[in-house]
CSV table of C-alpha atoms and ligand atoms in Angstrom, one decimal:
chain,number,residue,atom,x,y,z
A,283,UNK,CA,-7.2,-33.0,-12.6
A,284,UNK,CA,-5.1,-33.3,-10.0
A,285,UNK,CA,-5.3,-31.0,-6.8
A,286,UNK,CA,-3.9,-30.1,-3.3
A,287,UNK,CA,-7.8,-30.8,-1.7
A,288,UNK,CA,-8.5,-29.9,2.2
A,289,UNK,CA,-10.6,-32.7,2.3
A,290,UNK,CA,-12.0,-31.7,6.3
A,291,UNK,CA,-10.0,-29.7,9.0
A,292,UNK,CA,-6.7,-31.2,9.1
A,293,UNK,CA,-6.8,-33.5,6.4
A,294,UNK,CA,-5.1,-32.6,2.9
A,295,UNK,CA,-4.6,-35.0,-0.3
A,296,UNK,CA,-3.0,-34.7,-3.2
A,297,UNK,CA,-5.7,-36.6,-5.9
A,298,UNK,CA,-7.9,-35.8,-8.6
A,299,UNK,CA,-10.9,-33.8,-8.5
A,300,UNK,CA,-13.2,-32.6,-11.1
A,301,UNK,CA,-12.7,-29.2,-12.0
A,302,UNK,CA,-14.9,-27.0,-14.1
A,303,UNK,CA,-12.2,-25.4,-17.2
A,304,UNK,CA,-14.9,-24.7,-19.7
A,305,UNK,CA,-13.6,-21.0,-21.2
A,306,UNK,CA,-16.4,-18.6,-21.7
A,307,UNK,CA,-15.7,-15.6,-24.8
A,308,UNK,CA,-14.2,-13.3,-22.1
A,309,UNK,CA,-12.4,-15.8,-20.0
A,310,UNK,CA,-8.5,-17.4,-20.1
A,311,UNK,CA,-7.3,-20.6,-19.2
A,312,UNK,CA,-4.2,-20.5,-17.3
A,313,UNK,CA,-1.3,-23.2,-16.4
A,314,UNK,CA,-0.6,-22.4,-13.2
A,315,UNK,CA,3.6,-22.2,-12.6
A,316,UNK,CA,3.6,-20.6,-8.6
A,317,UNK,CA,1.2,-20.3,-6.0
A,318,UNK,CA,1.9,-18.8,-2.4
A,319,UNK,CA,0.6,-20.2,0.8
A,320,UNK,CA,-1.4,-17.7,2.9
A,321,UNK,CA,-2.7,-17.8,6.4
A,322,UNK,CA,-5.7,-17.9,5.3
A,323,UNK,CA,-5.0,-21.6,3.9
A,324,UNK,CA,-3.4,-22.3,6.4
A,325,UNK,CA,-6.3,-21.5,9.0
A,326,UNK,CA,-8.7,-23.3,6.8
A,327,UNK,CA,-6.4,-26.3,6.9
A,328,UNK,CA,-5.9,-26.0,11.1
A,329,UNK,CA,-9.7,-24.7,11.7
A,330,UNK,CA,-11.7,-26.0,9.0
A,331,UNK,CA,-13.4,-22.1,9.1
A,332,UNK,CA,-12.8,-18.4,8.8
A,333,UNK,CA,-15.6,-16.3,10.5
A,334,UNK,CA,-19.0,-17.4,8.7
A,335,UNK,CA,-16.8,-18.9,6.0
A,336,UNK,CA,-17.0,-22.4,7.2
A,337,UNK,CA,-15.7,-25.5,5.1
A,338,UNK,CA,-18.6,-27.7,4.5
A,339,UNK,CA,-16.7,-30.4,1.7
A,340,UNK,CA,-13.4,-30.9,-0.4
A,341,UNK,CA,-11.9,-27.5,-1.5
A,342,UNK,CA,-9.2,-27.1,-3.2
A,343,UNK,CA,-6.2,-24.4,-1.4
A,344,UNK,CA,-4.7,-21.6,-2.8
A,345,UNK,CA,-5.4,-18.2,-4.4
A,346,UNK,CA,-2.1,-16.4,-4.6
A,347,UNK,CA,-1.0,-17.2,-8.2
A,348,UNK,CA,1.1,-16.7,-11.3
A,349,UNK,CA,1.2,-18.6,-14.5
A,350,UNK,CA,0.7,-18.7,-17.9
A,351,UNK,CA,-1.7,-18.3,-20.7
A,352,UNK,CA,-2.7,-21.5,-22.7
A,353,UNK,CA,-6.0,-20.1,-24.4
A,354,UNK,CA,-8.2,-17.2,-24.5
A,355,UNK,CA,-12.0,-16.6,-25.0
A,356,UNK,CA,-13.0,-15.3,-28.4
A,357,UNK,CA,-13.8,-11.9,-26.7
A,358,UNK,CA,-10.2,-11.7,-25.1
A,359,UNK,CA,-8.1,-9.2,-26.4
A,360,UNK,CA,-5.7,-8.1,-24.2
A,361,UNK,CA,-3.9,-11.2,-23.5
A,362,UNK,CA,-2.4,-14.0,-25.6
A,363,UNK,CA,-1.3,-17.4,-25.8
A,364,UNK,CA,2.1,-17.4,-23.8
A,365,UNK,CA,1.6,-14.6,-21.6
A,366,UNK,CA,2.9,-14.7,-18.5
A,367,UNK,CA,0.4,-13.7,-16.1
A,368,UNK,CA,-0.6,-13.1,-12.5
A,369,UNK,CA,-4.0,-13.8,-11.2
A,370,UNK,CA,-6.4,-11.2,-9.2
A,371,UNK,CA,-8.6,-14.1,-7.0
A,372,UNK,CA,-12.1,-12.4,-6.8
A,373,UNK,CA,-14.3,-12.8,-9.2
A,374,UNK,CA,-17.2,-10.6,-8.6
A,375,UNK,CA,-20.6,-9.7,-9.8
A,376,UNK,CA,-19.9,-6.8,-11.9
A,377,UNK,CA,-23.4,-5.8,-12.3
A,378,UNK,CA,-23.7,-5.6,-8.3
A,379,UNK,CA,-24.3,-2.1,-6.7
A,380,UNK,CA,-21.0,-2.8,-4.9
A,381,UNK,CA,-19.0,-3.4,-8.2
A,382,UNK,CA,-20.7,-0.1,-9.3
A,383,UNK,CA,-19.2,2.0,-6.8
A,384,UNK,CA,-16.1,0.6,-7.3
A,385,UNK,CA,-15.8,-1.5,-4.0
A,386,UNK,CA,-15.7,-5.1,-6.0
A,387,UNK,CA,-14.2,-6.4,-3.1
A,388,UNK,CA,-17.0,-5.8,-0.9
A,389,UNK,CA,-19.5,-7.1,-3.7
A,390,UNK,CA,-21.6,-9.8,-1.2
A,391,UNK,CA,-21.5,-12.2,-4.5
A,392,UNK,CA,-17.6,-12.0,-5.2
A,393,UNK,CA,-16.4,-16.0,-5.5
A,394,UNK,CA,-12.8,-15.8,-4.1
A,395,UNK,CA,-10.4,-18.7,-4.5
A,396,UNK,CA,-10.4,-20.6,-1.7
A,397,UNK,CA,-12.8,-19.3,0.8
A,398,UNK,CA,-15.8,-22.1,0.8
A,399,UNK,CA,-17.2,-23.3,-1.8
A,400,UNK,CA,-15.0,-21.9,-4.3
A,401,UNK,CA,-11.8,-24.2,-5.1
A,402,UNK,CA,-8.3,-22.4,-5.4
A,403,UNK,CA,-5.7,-22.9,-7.5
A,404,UNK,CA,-3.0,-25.7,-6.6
A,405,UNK,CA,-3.5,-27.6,-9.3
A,406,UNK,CA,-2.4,-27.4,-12.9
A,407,UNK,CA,-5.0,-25.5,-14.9
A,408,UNK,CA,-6.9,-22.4,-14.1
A,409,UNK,CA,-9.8,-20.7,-16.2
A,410,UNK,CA,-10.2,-17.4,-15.1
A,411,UNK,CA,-11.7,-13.7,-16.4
A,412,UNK,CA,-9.6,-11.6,-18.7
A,413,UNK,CA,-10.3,-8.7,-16.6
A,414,UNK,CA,-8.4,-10.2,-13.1
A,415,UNK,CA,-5.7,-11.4,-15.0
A,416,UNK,CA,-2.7,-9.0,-15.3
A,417,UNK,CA,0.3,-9.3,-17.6
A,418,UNK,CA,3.9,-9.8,-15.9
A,419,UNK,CA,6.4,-7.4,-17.3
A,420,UNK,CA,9.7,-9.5,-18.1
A,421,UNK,CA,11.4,-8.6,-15.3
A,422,UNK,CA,8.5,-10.0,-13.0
A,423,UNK,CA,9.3,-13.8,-11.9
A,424,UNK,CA,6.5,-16.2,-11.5
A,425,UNK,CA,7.4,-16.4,-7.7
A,426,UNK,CA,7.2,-12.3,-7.7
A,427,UNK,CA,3.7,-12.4,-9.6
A,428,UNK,CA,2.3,-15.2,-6.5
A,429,UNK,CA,3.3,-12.3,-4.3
A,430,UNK,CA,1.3,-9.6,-6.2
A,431,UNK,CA,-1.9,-11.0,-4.1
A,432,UNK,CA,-0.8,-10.3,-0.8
A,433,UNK,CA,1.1,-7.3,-1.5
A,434,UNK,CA,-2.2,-5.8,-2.7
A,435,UNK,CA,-3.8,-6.1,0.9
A,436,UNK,CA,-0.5,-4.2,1.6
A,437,UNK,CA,-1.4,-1.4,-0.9
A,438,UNK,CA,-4.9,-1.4,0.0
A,439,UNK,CA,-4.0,-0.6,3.5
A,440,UNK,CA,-1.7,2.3,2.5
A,441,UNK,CA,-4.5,3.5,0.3
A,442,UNK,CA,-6.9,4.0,3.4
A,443,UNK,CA,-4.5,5.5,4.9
A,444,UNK,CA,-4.5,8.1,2.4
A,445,UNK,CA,-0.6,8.7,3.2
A,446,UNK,CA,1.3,12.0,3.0
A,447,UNK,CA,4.4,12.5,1.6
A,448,UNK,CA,6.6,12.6,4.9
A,449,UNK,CA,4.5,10.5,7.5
A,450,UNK,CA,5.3,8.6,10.0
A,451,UNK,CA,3.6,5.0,9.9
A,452,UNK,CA,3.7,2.0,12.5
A,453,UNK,CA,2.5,-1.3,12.1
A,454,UNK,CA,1.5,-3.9,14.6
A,455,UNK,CA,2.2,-7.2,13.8
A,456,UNK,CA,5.5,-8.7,11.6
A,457,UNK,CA,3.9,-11.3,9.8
A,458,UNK,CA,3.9,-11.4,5.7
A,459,UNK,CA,1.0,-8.8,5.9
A,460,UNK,CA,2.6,-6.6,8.3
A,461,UNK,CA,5.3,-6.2,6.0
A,462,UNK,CA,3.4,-6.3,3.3
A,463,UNK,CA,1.6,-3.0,4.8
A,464,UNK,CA,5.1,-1.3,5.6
A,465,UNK,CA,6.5,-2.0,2.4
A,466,UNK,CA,3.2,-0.1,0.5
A,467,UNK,CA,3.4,2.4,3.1
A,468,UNK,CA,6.9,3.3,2.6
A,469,UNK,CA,6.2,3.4,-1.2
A,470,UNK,CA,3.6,5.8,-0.8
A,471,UNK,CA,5.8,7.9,0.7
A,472,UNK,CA,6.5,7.3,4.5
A,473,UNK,CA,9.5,8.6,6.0
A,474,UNK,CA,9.4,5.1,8.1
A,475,UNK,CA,7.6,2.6,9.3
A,476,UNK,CA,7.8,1.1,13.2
A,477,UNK,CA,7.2,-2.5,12.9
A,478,UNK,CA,6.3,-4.3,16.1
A,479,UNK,CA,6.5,-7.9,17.0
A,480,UNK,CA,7.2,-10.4,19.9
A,481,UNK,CA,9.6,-12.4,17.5
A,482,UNK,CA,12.6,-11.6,16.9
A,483,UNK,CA,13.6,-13.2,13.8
A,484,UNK,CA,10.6,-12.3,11.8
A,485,UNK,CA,11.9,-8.6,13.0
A,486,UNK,CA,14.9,-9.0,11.8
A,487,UNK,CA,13.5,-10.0,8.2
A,488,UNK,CA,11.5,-7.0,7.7
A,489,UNK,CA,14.4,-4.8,9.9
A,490,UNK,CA,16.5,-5.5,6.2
A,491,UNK,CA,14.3,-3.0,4.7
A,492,UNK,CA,15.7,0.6,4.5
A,493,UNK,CA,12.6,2.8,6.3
A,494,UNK,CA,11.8,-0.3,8.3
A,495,UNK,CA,12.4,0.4,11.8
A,496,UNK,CA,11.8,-2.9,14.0
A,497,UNK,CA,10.0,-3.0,17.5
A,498,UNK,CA,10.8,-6.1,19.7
A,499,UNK,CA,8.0,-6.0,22.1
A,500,UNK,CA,10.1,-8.5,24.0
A,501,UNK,CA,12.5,-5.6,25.1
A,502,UNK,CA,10.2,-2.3,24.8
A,503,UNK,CA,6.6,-1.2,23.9
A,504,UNK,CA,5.7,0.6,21.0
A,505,UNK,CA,4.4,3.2,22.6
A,506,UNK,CA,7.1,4.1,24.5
A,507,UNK,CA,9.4,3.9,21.0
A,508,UNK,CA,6.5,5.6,19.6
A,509,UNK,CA,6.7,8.5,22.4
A,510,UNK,CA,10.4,8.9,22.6
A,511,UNK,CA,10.7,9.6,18.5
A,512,UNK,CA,7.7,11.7,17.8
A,513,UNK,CA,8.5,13.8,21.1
A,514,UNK,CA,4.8,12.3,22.3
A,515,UNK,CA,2.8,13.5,19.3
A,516,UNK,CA,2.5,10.3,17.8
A,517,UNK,CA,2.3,8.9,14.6
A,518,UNK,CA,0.3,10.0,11.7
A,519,UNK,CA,-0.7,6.2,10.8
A,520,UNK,CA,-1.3,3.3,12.8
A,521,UNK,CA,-1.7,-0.5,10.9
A,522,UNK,CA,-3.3,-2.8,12.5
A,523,UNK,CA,-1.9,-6.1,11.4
A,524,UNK,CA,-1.8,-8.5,14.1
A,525,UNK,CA,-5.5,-9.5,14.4
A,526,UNK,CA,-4.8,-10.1,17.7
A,527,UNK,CA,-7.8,-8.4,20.2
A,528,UNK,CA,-5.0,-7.0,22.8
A,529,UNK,CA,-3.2,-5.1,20.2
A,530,UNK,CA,-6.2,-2.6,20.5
A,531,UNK,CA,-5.5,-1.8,23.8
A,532,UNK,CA,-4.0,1.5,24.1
A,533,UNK,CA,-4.3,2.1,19.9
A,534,UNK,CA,-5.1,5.5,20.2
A,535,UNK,CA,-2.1,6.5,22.2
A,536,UNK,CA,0.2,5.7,19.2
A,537,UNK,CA,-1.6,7.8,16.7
A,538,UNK,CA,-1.1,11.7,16.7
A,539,UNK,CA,-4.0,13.8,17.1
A,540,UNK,CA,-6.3,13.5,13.9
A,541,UNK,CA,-4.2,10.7,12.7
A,542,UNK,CA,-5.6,7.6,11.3
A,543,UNK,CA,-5.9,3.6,12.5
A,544,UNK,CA,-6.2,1.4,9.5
A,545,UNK,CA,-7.7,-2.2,11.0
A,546,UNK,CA,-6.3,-5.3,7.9
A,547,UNK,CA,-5.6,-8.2,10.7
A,548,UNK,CA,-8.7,-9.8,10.9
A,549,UNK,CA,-9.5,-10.6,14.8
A,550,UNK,CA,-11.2,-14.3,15.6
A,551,UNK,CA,-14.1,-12.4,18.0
A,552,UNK,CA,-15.6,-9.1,18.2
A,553,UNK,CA,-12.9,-6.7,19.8
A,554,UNK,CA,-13.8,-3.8,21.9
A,555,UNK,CA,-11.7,-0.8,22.0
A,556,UNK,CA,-11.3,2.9,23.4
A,557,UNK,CA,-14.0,4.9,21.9
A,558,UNK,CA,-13.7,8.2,24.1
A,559,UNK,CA,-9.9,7.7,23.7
A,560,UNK,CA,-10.9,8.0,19.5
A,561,UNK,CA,-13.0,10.9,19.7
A,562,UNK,CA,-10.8,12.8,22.0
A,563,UNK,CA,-8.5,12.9,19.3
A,564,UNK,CA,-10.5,12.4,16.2
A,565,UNK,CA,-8.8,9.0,14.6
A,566,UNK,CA,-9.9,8.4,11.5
A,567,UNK,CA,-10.9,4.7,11.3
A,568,UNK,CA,-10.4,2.5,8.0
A,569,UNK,CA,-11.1,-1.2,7.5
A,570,UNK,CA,-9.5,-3.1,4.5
A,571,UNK,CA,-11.2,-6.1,3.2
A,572,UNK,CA,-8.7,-7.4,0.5
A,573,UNK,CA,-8.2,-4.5,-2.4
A,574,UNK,CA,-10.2,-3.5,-5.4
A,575,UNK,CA,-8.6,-1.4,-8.4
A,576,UNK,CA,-4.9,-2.4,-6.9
A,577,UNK,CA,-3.9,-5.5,-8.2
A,578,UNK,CA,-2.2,-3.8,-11.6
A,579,UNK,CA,-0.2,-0.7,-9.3
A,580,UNK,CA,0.9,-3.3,-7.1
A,581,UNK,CA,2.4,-5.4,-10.2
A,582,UNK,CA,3.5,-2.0,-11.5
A,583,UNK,CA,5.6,-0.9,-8.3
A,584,UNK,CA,7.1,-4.5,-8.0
A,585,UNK,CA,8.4,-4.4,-11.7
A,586,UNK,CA,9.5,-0.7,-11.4
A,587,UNK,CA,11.8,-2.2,-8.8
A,588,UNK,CA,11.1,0.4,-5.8
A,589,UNK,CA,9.7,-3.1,-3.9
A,590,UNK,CA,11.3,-6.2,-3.9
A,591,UNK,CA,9.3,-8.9,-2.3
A,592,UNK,CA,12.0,-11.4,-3.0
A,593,UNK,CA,13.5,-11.8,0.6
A,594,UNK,CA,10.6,-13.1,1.9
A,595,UNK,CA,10.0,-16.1,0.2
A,596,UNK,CA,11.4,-18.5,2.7
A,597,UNK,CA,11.3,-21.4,0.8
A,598,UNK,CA,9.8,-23.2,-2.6
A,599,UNK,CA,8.5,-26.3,-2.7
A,600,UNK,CA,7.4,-28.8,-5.3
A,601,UNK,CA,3.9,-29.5,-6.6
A,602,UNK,CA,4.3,-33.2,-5.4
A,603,UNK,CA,5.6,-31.4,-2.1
A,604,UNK,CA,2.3,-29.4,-1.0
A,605,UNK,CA,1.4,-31.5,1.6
A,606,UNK,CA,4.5,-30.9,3.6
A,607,UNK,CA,4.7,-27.2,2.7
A,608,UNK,CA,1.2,-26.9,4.5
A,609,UNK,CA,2.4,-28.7,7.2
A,610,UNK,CA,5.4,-26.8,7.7
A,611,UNK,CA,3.2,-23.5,7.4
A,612,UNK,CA,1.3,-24.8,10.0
A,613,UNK,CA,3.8,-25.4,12.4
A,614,UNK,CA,4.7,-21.9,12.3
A,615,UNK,CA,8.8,-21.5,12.0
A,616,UNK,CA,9.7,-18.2,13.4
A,617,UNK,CA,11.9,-17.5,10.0
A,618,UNK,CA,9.2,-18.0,7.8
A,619,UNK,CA,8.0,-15.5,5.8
A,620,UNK,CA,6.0,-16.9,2.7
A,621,UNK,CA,6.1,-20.6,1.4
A,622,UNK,CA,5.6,-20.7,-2.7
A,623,UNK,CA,4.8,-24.0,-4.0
A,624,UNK,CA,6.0,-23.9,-8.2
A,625,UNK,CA,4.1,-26.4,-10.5
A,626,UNK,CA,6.8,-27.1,-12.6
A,627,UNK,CA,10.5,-27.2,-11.8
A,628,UNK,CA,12.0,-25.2,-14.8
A,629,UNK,CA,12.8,-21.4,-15.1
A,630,UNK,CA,10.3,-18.3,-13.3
B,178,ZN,ZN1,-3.5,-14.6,0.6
């Protein structure tokens, strides 16, 4: 079948690849209509390795996807021939202890798309468990379902946080999981969100949002925006979103007293940060590793309309187009949000 293959850092083909689609009794096997490119392809494809996940042969990219239902297991029940469908990416062990307490995502077994070995999804055909597939309502588009993966880091983050009706968030970094995070914050109730960045454009994108309030780091700090609107209490939530190790400097001063830092950008290296400056005003620390038991209220908030992810997808590109869409990921265009590449060119 054929596939968008990282062959080795830096090196992507478009070719055939054998792909295993035999369907066990509980699985389905999916077309595949739109699949988002994430950073985390995209760092595969520039690095050839995330942390200890290191590329070792051909993979196939992708993991954020929507599509359609072709065939179901014998066992399936809850999904049928023709429904339109958006895939959760982990598969995990669901016999491990960590599937047992309910942290999946933490499961030491979980096979996620596109993280070596496992191959992702840009190619035509999928077979994938009943259980992390989730219907579309109608008024879901294929391109919103392919966004249903990262806004679930987004709600996973906000779930941590364990927001209040009311709060005040802020977020460092205004990439596509920045926002992502500010969006699910606001849902769950934030009063608004700071959003901080050095660019201005990708500022300006998330700045559309009503509750969104933009931070260009170019012109002042967010601590002294921070200081100047909650009279120097702080905020009650700080989202760490950058991955970048110098964000941490001077965290705690942004948070209120007994306020909480949630940690989703994922730094390169170790990072060392202000321990006495945490205790002195007892932060709550969370870390998010992708999301377990969010994938359907994420689907759920997009359809009931409250989120619309649809001004950030930048730009959709053909199937026969992957190639370039990586490349232009890679290169990094200030106005970029999220690239979708669609399968087939018809309807969504
Ligand atoms: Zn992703």
């Amino acid at each position: 079948m054929e596939a968008l293959v990282l062959e080795q850092k830096g090196v992507l083909s478009l070719r055939d690849i054998d792909l295993p689609l035999e369907l066990g009794p509980n699985d389905v096997k999916i077309r595949i209509h739109t699949v988002g490119v994430c950073g985390s392809d995209v760092h595969y494809y520039t690095h050839g390795a995330i942390g200890s996940f290191v590329l070792r042969e051909p993979m196939v990219l992708g993991h954020e996807a929507a599509g359609t239902v072709v065939e179901v297991g014998d066992k399936v029940d809850n999904l049928r021939p023709g429904d339109r469908v958006c895939m959760e990416p982990g598969i995990p062990d669901l016999s491990s202890r960590a599937s047992k307490l309910g942290i999946y995502n933490v499961d030491p077994s979980v096979r996620f798309w596109a993280t070596p070995p496992i191959h992702g999804v840009l190619t035509p055909f999928v077979v994938h468990p009943a259980a992390f597939t989730y219907r579309l309502p109608d008024n879901v588009s294929f391109a919103e379902g392919a966004m249903v993966e990262p806004f679930a880091i987004g709600m996973q983050a906000a779930a941590r946080a364990r927001i209040v009706p009311g709060d005040v968030a802020a977020v460092v970094g205004c990439g596509p999981i920045g926002i992502m995070v500010a969006l699910a914050a606001l849902a769950g109730g934030c009063s608004r969100v700071y959003v901080s960045d050095f660019s201005g454009e990708k500022l300006a994108i998330a700045g559309g949002y009503h509750g969104i309030v933009p931070v260009n780091l170019n012109e002042r700090s967010l601590h002294e925006v921070i200081q100047s609107e909650t009279d120097g209490w702080g905020v009650d939530v700080v989202f760490e979103a950058s991955g970048s190790p110098k964000a941490y400097n001077g965290i705690f001063d942004l948070v209120r007293p007994g306020g909480a830092i949630v940690m989703v950008g994922l730094p390169v290296e170790p990072v060392s940060f202000d321990v006495p400056g945490a205790i002195a005003k007892e932060v709550r620390i969370e870390t998010v590793f992708r999301y377990a038991n969010i994938f359907d209220r994420a689907l759920q908030l997009i359809a009931s309309g409250k989120v619309d992810l649809n001004p950030l997808i930048t730009e959709t590109f053909k199937f026969s187009d992957s190639i370039q869409a990586f490349e232009r990921a890679a290169s990094g265009r200030p106005t970029d949000v999220k690239l979708q590449i669609a399968m087939e060119g018809e309807g969504n």
